[in-house]
Short mmCIF file of C-alpha atoms in Angstrom, two decimals:
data_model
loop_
_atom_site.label_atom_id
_atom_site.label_comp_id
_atom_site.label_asym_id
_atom_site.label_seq_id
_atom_site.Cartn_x
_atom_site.Cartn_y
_atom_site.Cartn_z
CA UNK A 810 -26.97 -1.04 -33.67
CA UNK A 811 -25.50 1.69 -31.55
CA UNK A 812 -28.42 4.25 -29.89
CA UNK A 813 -27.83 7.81 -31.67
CA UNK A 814 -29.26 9.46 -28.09
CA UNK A 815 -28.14 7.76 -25.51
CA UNK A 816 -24.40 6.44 -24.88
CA UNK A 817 -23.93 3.04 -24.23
CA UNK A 818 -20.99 1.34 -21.72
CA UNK A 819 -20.89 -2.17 -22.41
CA UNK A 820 -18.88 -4.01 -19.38
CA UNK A 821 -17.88 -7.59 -19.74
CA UNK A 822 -16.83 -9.21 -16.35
CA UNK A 823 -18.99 -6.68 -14.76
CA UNK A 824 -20.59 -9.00 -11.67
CA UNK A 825 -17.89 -9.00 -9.40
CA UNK A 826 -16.54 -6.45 -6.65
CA UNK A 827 -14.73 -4.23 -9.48
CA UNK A 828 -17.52 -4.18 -11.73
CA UNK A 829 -20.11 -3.45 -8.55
CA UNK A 830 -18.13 -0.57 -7.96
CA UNK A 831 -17.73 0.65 -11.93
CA UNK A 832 -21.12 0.35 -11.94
CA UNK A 833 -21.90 2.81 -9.15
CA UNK A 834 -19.58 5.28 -10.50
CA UNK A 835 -21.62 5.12 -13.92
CA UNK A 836 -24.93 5.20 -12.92
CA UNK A 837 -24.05 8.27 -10.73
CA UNK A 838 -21.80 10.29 -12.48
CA UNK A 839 -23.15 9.87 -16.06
CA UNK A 840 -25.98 9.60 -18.11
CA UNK A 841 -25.28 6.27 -20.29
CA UNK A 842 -26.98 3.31 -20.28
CA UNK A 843 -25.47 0.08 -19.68
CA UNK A 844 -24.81 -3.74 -20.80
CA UNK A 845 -23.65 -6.04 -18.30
CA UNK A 846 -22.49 -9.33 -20.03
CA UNK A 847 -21.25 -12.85 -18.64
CA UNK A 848 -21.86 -16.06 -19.07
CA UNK A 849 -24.34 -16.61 -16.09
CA UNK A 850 -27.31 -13.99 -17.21
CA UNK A 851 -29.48 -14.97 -13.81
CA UNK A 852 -26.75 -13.40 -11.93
CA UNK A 853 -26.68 -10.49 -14.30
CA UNK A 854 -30.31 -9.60 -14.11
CA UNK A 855 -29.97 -10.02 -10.44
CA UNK A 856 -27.28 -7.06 -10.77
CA UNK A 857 -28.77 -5.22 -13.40
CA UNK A 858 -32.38 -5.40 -11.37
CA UNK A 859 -30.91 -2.31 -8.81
CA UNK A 860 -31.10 -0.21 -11.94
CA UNK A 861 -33.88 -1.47 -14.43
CA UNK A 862 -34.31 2.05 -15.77
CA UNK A 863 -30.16 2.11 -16.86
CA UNK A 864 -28.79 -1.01 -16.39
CA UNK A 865 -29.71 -4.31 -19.08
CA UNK A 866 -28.12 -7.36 -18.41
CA UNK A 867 -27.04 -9.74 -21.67
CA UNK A 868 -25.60 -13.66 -21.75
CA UNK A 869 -22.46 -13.43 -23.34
CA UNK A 870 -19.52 -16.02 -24.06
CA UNK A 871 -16.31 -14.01 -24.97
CA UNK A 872 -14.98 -17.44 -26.99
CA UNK A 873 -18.09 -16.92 -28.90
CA UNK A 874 -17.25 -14.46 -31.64
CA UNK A 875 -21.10 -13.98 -32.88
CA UNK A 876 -21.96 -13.26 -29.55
CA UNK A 877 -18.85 -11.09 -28.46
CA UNK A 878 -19.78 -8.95 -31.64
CA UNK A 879 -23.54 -8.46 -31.38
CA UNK A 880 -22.30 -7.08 -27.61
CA UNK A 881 -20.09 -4.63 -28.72
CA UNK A 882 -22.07 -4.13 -31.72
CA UNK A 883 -24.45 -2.04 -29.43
CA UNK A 884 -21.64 -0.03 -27.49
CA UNK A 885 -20.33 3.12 -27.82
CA UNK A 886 -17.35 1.72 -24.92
CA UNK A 887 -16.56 -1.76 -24.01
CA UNK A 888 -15.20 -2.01 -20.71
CA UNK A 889 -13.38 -5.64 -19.97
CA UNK A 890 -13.03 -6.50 -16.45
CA UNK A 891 -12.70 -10.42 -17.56
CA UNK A 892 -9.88 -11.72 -17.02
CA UNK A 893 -6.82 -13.02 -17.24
CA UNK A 894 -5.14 -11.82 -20.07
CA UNK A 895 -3.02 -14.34 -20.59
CA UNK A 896 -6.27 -16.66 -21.85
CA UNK A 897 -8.36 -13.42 -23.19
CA UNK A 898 -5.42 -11.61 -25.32
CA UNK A 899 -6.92 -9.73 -27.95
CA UNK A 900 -10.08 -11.56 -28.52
CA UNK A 901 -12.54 -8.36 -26.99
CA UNK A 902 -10.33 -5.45 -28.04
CA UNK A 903 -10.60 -6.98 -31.82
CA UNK A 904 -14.26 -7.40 -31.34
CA UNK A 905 -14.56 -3.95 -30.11
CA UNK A 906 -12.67 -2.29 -32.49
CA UNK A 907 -14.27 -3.94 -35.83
CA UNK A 908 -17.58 -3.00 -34.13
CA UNK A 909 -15.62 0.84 -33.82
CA UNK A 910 -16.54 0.75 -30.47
CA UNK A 911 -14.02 2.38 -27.67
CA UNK A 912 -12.23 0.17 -25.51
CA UNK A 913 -10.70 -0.14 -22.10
CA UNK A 914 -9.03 -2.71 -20.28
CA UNK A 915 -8.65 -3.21 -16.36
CA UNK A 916 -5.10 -4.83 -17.02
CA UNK A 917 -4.33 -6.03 -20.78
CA UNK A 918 -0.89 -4.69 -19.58
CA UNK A 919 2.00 -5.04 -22.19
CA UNK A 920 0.49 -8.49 -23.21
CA UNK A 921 -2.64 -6.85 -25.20
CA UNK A 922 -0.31 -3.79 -26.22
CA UNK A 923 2.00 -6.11 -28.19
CA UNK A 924 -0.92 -7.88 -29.28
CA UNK A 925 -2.72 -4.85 -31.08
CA UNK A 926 0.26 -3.58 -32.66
CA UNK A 927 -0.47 -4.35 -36.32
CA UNK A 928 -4.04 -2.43 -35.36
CA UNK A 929 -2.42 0.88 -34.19
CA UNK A 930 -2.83 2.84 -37.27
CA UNK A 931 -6.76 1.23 -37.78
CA UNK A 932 -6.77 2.87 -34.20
CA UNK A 933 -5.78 5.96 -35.20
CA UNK A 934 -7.78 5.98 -38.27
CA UNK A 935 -10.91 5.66 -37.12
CA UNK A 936 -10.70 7.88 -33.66
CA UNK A 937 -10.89 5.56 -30.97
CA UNK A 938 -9.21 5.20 -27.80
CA UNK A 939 -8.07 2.09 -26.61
CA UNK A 940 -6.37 2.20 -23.36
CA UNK A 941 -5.19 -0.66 -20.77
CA UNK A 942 -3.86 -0.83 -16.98
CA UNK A 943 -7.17 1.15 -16.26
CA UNK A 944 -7.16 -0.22 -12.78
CA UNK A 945 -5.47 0.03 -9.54
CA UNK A 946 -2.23 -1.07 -10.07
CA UNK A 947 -1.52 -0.55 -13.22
CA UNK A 948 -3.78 2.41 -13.02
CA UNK A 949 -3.54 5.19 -10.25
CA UNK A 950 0.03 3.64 -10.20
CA UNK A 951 0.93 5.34 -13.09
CA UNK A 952 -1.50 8.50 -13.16
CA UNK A 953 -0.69 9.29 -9.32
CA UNK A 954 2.76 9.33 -9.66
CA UNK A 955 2.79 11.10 -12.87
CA UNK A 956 1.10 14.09 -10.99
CA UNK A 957 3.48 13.65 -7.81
CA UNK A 958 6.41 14.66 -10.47
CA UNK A 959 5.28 17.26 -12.08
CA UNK A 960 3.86 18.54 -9.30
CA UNK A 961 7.31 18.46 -7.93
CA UNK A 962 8.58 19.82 -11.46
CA UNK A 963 6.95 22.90 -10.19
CA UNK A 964 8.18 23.22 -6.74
CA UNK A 965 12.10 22.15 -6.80
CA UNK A 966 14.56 24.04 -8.83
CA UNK A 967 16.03 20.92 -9.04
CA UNK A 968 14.97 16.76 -9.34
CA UNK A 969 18.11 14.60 -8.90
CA UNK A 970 16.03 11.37 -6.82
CA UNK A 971 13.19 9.68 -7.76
CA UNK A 972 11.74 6.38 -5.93
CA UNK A 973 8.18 4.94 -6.74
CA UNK A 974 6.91 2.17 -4.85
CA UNK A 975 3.53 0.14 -4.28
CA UNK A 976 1.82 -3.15 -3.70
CA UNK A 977 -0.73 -4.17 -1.78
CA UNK A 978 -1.99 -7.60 -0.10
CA UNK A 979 -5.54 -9.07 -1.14
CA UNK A 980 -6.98 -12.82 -1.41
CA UNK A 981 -6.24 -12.15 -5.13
CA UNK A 982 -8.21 -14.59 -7.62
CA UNK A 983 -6.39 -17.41 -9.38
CA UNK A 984 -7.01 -15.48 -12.24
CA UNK A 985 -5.42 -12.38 -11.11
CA UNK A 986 -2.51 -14.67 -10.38
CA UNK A 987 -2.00 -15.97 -13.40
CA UNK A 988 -1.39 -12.75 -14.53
CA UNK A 989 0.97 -11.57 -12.16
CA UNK A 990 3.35 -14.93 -12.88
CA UNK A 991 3.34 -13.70 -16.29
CA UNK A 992 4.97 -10.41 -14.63
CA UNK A 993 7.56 -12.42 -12.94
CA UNK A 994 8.83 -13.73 -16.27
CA UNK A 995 10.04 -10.13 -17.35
CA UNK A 996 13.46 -8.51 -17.37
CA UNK A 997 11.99 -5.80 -14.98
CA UNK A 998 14.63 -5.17 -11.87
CA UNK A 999 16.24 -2.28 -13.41
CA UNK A 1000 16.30 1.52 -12.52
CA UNK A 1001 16.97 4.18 -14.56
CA UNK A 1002 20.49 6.54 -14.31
CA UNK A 1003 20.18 10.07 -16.37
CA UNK A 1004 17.09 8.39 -18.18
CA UNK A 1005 18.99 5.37 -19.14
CA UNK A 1006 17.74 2.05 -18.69
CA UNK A 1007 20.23 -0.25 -16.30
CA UNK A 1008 19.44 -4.31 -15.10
CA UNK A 1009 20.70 -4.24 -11.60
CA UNK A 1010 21.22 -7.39 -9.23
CA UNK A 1011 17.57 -7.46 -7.37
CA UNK A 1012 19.73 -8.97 -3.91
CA UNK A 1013 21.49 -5.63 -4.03
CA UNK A 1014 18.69 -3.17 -4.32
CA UNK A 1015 16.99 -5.05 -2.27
CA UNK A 1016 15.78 -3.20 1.25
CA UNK A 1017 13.38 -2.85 3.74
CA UNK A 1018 11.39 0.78 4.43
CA UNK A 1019 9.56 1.88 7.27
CA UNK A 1020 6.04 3.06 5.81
CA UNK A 1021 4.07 5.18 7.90
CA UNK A 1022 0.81 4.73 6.13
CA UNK A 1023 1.14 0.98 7.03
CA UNK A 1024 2.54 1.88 10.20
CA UNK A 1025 5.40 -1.24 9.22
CA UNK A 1026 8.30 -1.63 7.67
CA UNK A 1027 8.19 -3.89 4.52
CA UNK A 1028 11.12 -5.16 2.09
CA UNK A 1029 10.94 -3.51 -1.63
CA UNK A 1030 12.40 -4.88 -4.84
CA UNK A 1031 13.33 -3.58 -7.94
CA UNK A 1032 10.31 -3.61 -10.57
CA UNK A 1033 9.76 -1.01 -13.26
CA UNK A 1034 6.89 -1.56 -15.56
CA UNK A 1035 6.47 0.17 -18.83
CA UNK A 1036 3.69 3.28 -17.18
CA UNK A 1037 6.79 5.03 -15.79
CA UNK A 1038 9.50 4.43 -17.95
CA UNK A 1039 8.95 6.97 -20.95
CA UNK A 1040 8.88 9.42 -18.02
CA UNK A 1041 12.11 8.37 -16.18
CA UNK A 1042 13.50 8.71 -19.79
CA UNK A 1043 12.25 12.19 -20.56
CA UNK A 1044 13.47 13.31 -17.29
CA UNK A 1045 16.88 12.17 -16.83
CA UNK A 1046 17.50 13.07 -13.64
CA UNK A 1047 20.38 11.09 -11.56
CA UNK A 1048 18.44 8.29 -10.34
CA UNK A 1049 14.88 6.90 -11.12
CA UNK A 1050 13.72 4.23 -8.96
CA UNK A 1051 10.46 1.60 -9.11
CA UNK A 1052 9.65 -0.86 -6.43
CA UNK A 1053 7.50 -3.03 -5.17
CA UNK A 1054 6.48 -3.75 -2.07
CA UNK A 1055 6.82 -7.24 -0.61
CA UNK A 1056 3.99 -8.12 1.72
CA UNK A 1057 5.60 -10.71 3.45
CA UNK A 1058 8.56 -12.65 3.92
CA UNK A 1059 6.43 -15.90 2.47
CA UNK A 1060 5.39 -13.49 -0.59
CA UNK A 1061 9.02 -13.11 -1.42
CA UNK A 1062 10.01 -17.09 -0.75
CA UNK A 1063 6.82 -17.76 -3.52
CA UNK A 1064 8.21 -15.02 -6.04
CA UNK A 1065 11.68 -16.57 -5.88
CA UNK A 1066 10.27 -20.11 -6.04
CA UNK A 1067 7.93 -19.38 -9.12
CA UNK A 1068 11.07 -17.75 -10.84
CA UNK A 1069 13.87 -20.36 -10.56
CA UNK A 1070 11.37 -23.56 -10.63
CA UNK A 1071 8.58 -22.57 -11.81
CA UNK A 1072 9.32 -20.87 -15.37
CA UNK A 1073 7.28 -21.65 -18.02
CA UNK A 1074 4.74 -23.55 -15.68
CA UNK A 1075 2.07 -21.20 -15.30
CA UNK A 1076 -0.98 -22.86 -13.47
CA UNK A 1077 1.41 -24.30 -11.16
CA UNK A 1078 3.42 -20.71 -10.39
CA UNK A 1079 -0.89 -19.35 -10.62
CA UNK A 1080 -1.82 -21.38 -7.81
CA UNK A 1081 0.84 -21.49 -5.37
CA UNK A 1082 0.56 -17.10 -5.41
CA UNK A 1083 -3.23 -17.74 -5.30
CA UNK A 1084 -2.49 -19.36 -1.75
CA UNK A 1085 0.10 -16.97 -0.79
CA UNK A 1086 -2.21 -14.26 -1.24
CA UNK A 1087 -5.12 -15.97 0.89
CA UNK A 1088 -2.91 -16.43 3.99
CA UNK A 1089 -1.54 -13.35 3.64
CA UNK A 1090 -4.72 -11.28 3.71
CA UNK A 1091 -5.88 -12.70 6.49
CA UNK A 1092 -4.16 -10.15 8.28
CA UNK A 1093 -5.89 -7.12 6.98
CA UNK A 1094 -6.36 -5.65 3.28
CA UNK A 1095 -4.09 -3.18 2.00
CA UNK A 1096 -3.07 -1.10 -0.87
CA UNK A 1097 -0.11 1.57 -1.26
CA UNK A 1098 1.37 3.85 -3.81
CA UNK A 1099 4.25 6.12 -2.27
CA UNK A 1100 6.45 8.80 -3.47
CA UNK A 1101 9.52 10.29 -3.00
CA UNK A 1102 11.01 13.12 -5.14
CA UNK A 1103 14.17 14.50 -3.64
CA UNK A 1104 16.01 17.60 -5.22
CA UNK A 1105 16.67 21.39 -4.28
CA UNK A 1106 15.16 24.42 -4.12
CA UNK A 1107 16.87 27.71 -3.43
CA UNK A 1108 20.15 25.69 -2.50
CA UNK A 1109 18.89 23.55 -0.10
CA UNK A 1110 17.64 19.97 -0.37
CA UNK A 1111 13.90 19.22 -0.41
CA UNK A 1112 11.95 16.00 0.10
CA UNK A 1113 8.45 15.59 -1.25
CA UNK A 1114 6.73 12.45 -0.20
CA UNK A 1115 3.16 11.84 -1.45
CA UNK A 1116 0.75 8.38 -0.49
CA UNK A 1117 -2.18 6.76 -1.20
CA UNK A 1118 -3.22 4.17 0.89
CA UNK A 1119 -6.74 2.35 0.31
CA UNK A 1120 -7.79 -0.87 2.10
CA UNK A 1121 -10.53 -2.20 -0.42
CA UNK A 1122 -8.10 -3.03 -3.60
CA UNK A 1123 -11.12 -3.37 -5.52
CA UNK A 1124 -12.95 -0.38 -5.00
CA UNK A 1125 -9.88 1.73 -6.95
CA UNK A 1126 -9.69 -0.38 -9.49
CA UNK A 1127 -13.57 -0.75 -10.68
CA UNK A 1128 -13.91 3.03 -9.93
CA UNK A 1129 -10.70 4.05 -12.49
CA UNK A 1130 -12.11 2.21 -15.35
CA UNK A 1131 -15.34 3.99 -15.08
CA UNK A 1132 -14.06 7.36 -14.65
CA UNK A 1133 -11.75 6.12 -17.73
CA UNK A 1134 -15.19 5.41 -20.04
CA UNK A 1135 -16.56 8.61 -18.96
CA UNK A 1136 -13.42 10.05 -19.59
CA UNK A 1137 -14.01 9.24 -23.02
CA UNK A 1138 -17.58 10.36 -23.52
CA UNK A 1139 -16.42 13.61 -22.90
CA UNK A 1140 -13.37 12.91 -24.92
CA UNK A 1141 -10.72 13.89 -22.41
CA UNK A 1142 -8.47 10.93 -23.32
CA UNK A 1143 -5.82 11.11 -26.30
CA UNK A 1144 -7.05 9.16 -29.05
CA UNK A 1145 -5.07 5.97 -29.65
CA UNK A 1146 -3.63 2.48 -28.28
CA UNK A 1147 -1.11 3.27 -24.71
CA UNK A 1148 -1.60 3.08 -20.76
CA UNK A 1149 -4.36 4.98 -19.45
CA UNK A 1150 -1.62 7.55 -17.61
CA UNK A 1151 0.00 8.23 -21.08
CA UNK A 1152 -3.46 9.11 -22.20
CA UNK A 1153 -4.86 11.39 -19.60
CA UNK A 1154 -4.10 14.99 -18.00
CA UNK A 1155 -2.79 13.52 -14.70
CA UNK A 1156 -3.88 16.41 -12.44
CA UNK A 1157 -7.59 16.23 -13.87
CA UNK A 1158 -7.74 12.18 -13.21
CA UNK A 1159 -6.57 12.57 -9.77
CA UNK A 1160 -8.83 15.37 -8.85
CA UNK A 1161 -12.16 12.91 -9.76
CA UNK A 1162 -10.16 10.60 -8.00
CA UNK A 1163 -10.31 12.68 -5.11
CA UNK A 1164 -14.21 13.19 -5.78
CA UNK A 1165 -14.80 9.47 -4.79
CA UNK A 1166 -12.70 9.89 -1.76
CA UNK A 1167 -9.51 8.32 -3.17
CA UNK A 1168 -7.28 10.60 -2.01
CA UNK A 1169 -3.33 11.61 -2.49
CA UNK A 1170 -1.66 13.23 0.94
CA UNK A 1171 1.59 14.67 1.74
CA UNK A 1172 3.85 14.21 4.38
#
């Protein structure tokens, strides 16, 4: 039974270094109370013993449907920072939404939104908000660029160049891997020409940048995921452009590897990223989301280029889907099943952002 005084934030997955940090963010910018549930409750009362007064920790198994419903049963927001999606699907967003509880997801990505499209009207109906890519990447890789362009919108007379790009390097889980192979399985190396969708050949659009954040130059590829492309259509401009940022030259030997071999094979493609990832953060942590709008004002060409550049990937990520549940408790997201930068007023995200010292500069 949900509390009729106090709101409650129910986060599943919440022990590790995202949910640490979505934690912090809760218990200092909000009132609510929260429930912390996993499988392994003497770690969770070890968590939830920093905060006796706010924070309750409950034994949970997500596979268990009795159990999964009493949770969200008592939530006014279910946050899910379990993972992957490939395994979870649909199974906590169902559970939260027969329980009429908001819900927001850390990644879900298109996965989950193709799963819960026969519930997007029982969405609608009964007022909830249901958002994924409330992370990092997808996350402020959305929302920040978003605000870049209309920001720019404002600025140029003109917008005839867009490029996006990001990535970063961390000793990702094996579950965050498995995820991203299920990325590599989508027709994604495209870019967009007077907001029209066009496949290109990824050899060919294919180069290497300098970026001065990193202080290193670092091949990009072709990737376009669905957070930017409704805007690339509405603002068919010349050239729209989304890339990701290779972090090494073994990073881009795995990718190929998983893609032409690999196919289909998911633990297999899961694990050899997993091991990428580990040797390649041993050189240092890093995560980057950079702009570039070109166009004119008053006749003359104009570059804006805009950056953020974190070096805990984890810290972004726990701290968006907080400020995402809060968000909602003061019901400053759009009702409704989408990515959390559909959902939000860009400029008003970033600027909390900015509050927690995650912070956009210009060049």
């Amino acid at each position: 039974m949900k509390s009729q005084n106090t709101h409650i934030i129910g986060i599943i997955g919440g022990r590790g270094k995202i949910g640490i940090m979505a934690i912090n963010y809760l218990i200092a910018e909000t009132e609510a109370t929260l429930l912390i549930g996993g499988r392994n409750l003497t770690k969770g009362r070890e968590l939830a013993s920093r905060f006796p007064q706010r924070v309750t920790a409950l034994e949970i198994d997500i596979f268990d449907t009795t159990k999964l419903n009493e949770f969200c049963r008592q939530c006014h927001v279910v946050i899910n920072l379990a993972g992957p999606t490939l395994k979870i699907m649909d199974r906590i967003a169902l559970a939260a939404l027969s329980n009429n509880c908001h819900y927001i997801d850390v990644g879900g990505y298109d996965l989950l939104i193709e799963a819960l499209t026969s519930k997007i009207e029982e969405i609608k109906e009964k007022e909830l908000v249901f958002i994924v890519g409330a992370g990092w990447m997808p996350g402020v890789s959305g929302i920040f660029p978003k605000s870049v362009i209309e920001t720019s919108s404002c600025e140029l007379d003109t917008i005839n160049v867009v490029n996006i790009y990001y990535g970063a390097s961390e000793a990702w889980s094996y579950n965050s891997c498995l995820d991203l192979t299920w990325s590599l399985s989508l027709e994604s190396n495209g870019i967009f020409e007077w907001g029209k969708w066009k496949l290109v050949e990824t050899s060919k659009y294919t180069k290497k940048m300098f970026f001065s954040p990193l202080n290193k130059s670092k091949y990009t590829t072709p990737y376009f995921d669905n957070q930017l492309k409704h805007i690339a259509q509405s603002l068919r401009i010349p050239l729209f452009g989304n890339y990701v940022i290779v972090n090494s030259k073994l990073s881009m030997v795995s990718s190929l590897f998983i893609k032409i071999f690999l196919r289909g094979k998911a633990h297999y493609a899961a694990k050899i990223m997993e091991k990428e990832a580990r040797i390649s953060s041993k050189k240092g942590s890093w995560g980057l989301i950079y702009c570039v709008v070109e166009g004119i004002k008053d006749g003359l060409e104009k570059r804006i280029i805009a950056y953020i550049h974190e070096n805990d990937n984890y810290r972004p990520a726990g701290i968006v889907s907080a400020i995402a549940a809060s968000f909602v408790l003061q019901n400053r997201i759009e009702k409704g099943l989408g990515y959390l930068c559909h959902k939000v007023n860009s400029h008003h995200f970033m600027s909390e952002l900015k509050s927690q010292n995650i912070i956009a500069r210009y060049e």
